[in-house]
Amino acid sequence: MKTFEDTNQQRNKGCAITVRKDLMFTQFPEISKRTTNIDSVWGMLILGGKRYMIGNVYLKLDYLAGVSEFLAMLDEAYIIGKHHHCVGVIAMGDFNARHIIWNDTVINKY
């Protein structure tokens, strides 16, 4: 396994992506560096002969500007992915978003 860490030096809690050694992953830190308020790791993963842009993100609780910053990261990941002929963008992480659609009894400001 190989681990890729966020370029924000875990300022907000940190995050990482761990990939099997036999898979190709190229990190794109320019996406993560769009903001210092969100910890993230973005890169291109080649799996089954297909390329995917993937990102792991940590958004601080009630950091409302984080939503627009995250969407800007998604836009950049899409543009870079299109340039590298990726079939799609996959985003995952801890968004600190609470809502009843996720079987939560609390709804936060997001």
mmCIF file of C-alpha atoms in Angstrom:
data_model
loop_
_atom_site.group_PDB
_atom_site.id
_atom_site.type_symbol
_atom_site.label_atom_id
_atom_site.label_comp_id
_atom_site.label_asym_id
_atom_site.label_seq_id
_atom_site.Cartn_x
_atom_site.Cartn_y
_atom_site.Cartn_z
ATOM 1 C CA MET A 1 0.000 0.000 0.000
ATOM 2 C CA LYS A 2 1.056 3.564 -0.637
ATOM 3 C CA THR A 3 -0.428 6.541 1.214
ATOM 4 C CA PHE A 4 -0.851 10.040 -0.208
ATOM 5 C CA GLU A 5 -1.452 12.769 2.376
ATOM 6 C CA ASP A 6 -3.096 16.159 2.074
ATOM 7 C CA THR A 7 -0.820 19.048 1.140
ATOM 8 C CA ASN A 8 -2.303 21.213 3.898
ATOM 9 C CA GLN A 9 -0.189 19.434 6.533
ATOM 10 C CA GLN A 10 -3.354 18.257 8.315
ATOM 11 C CA ARG A 11 -4.170 21.788 9.455
ATOM 12 C CA ASN A 12 -7.865 21.000 9.896
ATOM 13 C CA LYS A 13 -7.781 17.276 10.901
ATOM 14 C CA GLY A 14 -6.109 15.822 7.838
ATOM 15 C CA CYS A 15 -6.986 13.206 5.270
ATOM 16 C CA ALA A 16 -5.252 10.749 2.977
ATOM 17 C CA ILE A 17 -5.771 8.265 0.163
ATOM 18 C CA THR A 18 -4.208 4.813 0.436
ATOM 19 C CA VAL A 19 -3.730 2.868 -2.795
ATOM 20 C CA ARG A 20 -2.520 -0.669 -3.450
ATOM 21 C CA LYS A 21 1.050 -0.733 -4.738
ATOM 22 C CA ASP A 22 -0.015 -2.441 -7.983
ATOM 23 C CA LEU A 23 -2.330 0.463 -8.926
ATOM 24 C CA MET A 24 -1.216 3.709 -10.555
ATOM 25 C CA PHE A 25 -2.131 6.907 -8.695
ATOM 26 C CA THR A 26 -0.878 10.371 -9.626
ATOM 27 C CA GLN A 27 -1.498 13.098 -7.079
ATOM 28 C CA PHE A 28 -2.664 16.557 -8.226
ATOM 29 C CA PRO A 29 -1.787 18.879 -5.314
ATOM 30 C CA GLU A 30 -2.834 21.974 -7.280
ATOM 31 C CA ILE A 31 -6.466 21.042 -6.600
ATOM 32 C CA SER A 32 -5.859 20.750 -2.860
ATOM 33 C CA LYS A 33 -3.955 24.020 -2.769
ATOM 34 C CA ARG A 34 -7.027 25.997 -3.865
ATOM 35 C CA THR A 35 -7.718 26.556 -0.154
ATOM 36 C CA THR A 36 -5.961 26.116 3.179
ATOM 37 C CA ASN A 37 -9.296 25.764 4.973
ATOM 38 C CA ILE A 38 -10.064 22.299 3.590
ATOM 39 C CA ASP A 39 -7.789 19.273 3.915
ATOM 40 C CA SER A 40 -7.923 17.161 0.771
ATOM 41 C CA VAL A 41 -6.073 14.751 -1.480
ATOM 42 C CA TRP A 42 -6.825 14.651 -5.217
ATOM 43 C CA GLY A 43 -5.381 12.515 -7.936
ATOM 44 C CA MET A 44 -5.879 10.234 -10.901
ATOM 45 C CA LEU A 45 -6.333 6.514 -10.318
ATOM 46 C CA ILE A 46 -6.016 3.968 -13.107
ATOM 47 C CA LEU A 47 -8.170 0.921 -12.425
ATOM 48 C CA GLY A 48 -9.211 -1.744 -14.902
ATOM 49 C CA GLY A 49 -7.730 0.233 -17.773
ATOM 50 C CA LYS A 50 -9.848 3.309 -16.962
ATOM 51 C CA ARG A 51 -8.792 6.610 -15.444
ATOM 52 C CA TYR A 52 -10.685 8.238 -12.591
ATOM 53 C CA MET A 53 -10.129 11.517 -10.779
ATOM 54 C CA ILE A 54 -10.628 10.849 -7.079
ATOM 55 C CA GLY A 55 -10.595 13.127 -4.095
ATOM 56 C CA ASN A 56 -10.810 12.657 -0.345
ATOM 57 C CA VAL A 57 -11.939 15.768 1.529
ATOM 58 C CA TYR A 58 -12.350 16.935 5.120
ATOM 59 C CA LEU A 59 -14.697 19.902 5.661
ATOM 60 C CA LYS A 60 -14.793 21.518 9.087
ATOM 61 C CA LEU A 61 -18.139 21.545 10.859
ATOM 62 C CA ASP A 62 -20.202 24.656 10.061
ATOM 63 C CA TYR A 63 -17.561 26.098 7.731
ATOM 64 C CA LEU A 64 -20.103 27.426 5.218
ATOM 65 C CA ALA A 65 -17.522 28.813 2.759
ATOM 66 C CA GLY A 66 -16.231 25.256 2.495
ATOM 67 C CA VAL A 67 -19.157 24.271 0.294
ATOM 68 C CA SER A 68 -18.214 26.736 -2.468
ATOM 69 C CA GLU A 69 -14.506 25.946 -2.025
ATOM 70 C CA PHE A 70 -15.240 22.233 -2.378
ATOM 71 C CA LEU A 71 -17.338 22.861 -5.501
ATOM 72 C CA ALA A 72 -14.407 24.818 -6.989
ATOM 73 C CA MET A 73 -12.189 21.794 -6.285
ATOM 74 C CA LEU A 74 -14.702 19.549 -8.037
ATOM 75 C CA ASP A 75 -14.739 21.857 -11.059
ATOM 76 C CA GLU A 76 -10.948 21.801 -11.275
ATOM 77 C CA ALA A 77 -10.858 18.010 -10.847
ATOM 78 C CA TYR A 78 -13.345 17.704 -13.717
ATOM 79 C CA ILE A 79 -11.256 19.962 -15.988
ATOM 80 C CA ILE A 80 -8.005 18.142 -15.193
ATOM 81 C CA GLY A 81 -9.753 14.785 -15.542
ATOM 82 C CA LYS A 82 -11.139 15.719 -18.930
ATOM 83 C CA HIS A 83 -7.631 16.740 -20.058
ATOM 84 C CA HIS A 84 -6.326 13.299 -18.969
ATOM 85 C CA HIS A 85 -9.282 11.405 -20.501
ATOM 86 C CA CYS A 86 -10.745 10.286 -17.163
ATOM 87 C CA VAL A 87 -14.161 8.639 -17.210
ATOM 88 C CA GLY A 88 -15.366 10.540 -14.149
ATOM 89 C CA VAL A 89 -14.712 12.240 -10.820
ATOM 90 C CA ILE A 90 -15.281 10.482 -7.485
ATOM 91 C CA ALA A 91 -15.335 12.602 -4.327
ATOM 92 C CA MET A 92 -15.501 11.140 -0.840
ATOM 93 C CA GLY A 93 -14.729 12.232 2.674
ATOM 94 C CA ASP A 94 -16.026 13.780 5.849
ATOM 95 C CA PHE A 95 -18.264 16.676 4.826
ATOM 96 C CA ASN A 96 -19.701 17.204 8.324
ATOM 97 C CA ALA A 97 -23.111 17.520 6.716
ATOM 98 C CA ARG A 98 -26.026 16.321 8.804
ATOM 99 C CA HIS A 99 -29.445 15.793 7.299
ATOM 100 C CA ILE A 100 -32.480 13.547 7.588
ATOM 101 C CA ILE A 101 -31.774 12.072 4.137
ATOM 102 C CA TRP A 102 -28.839 10.296 5.810
ATOM 103 C CA ASN A 103 -31.075 9.045 8.651
ATOM 104 C CA ASP A 104 -29.859 11.810 10.955
ATOM 105 C CA THR A 105 -32.226 13.577 13.329
ATOM 106 C CA VAL A 106 -30.261 16.838 13.100
ATOM 107 C CA ILE A 107 -29.879 19.209 10.141
ATOM 108 C CA ASN A 108 -26.910 21.582 10.150
ATOM 109 C CA LYS A 109 -26.369 24.811 8.198
ATOM 110 C CA TYR A 110 -25.160 23.098 5.017
#
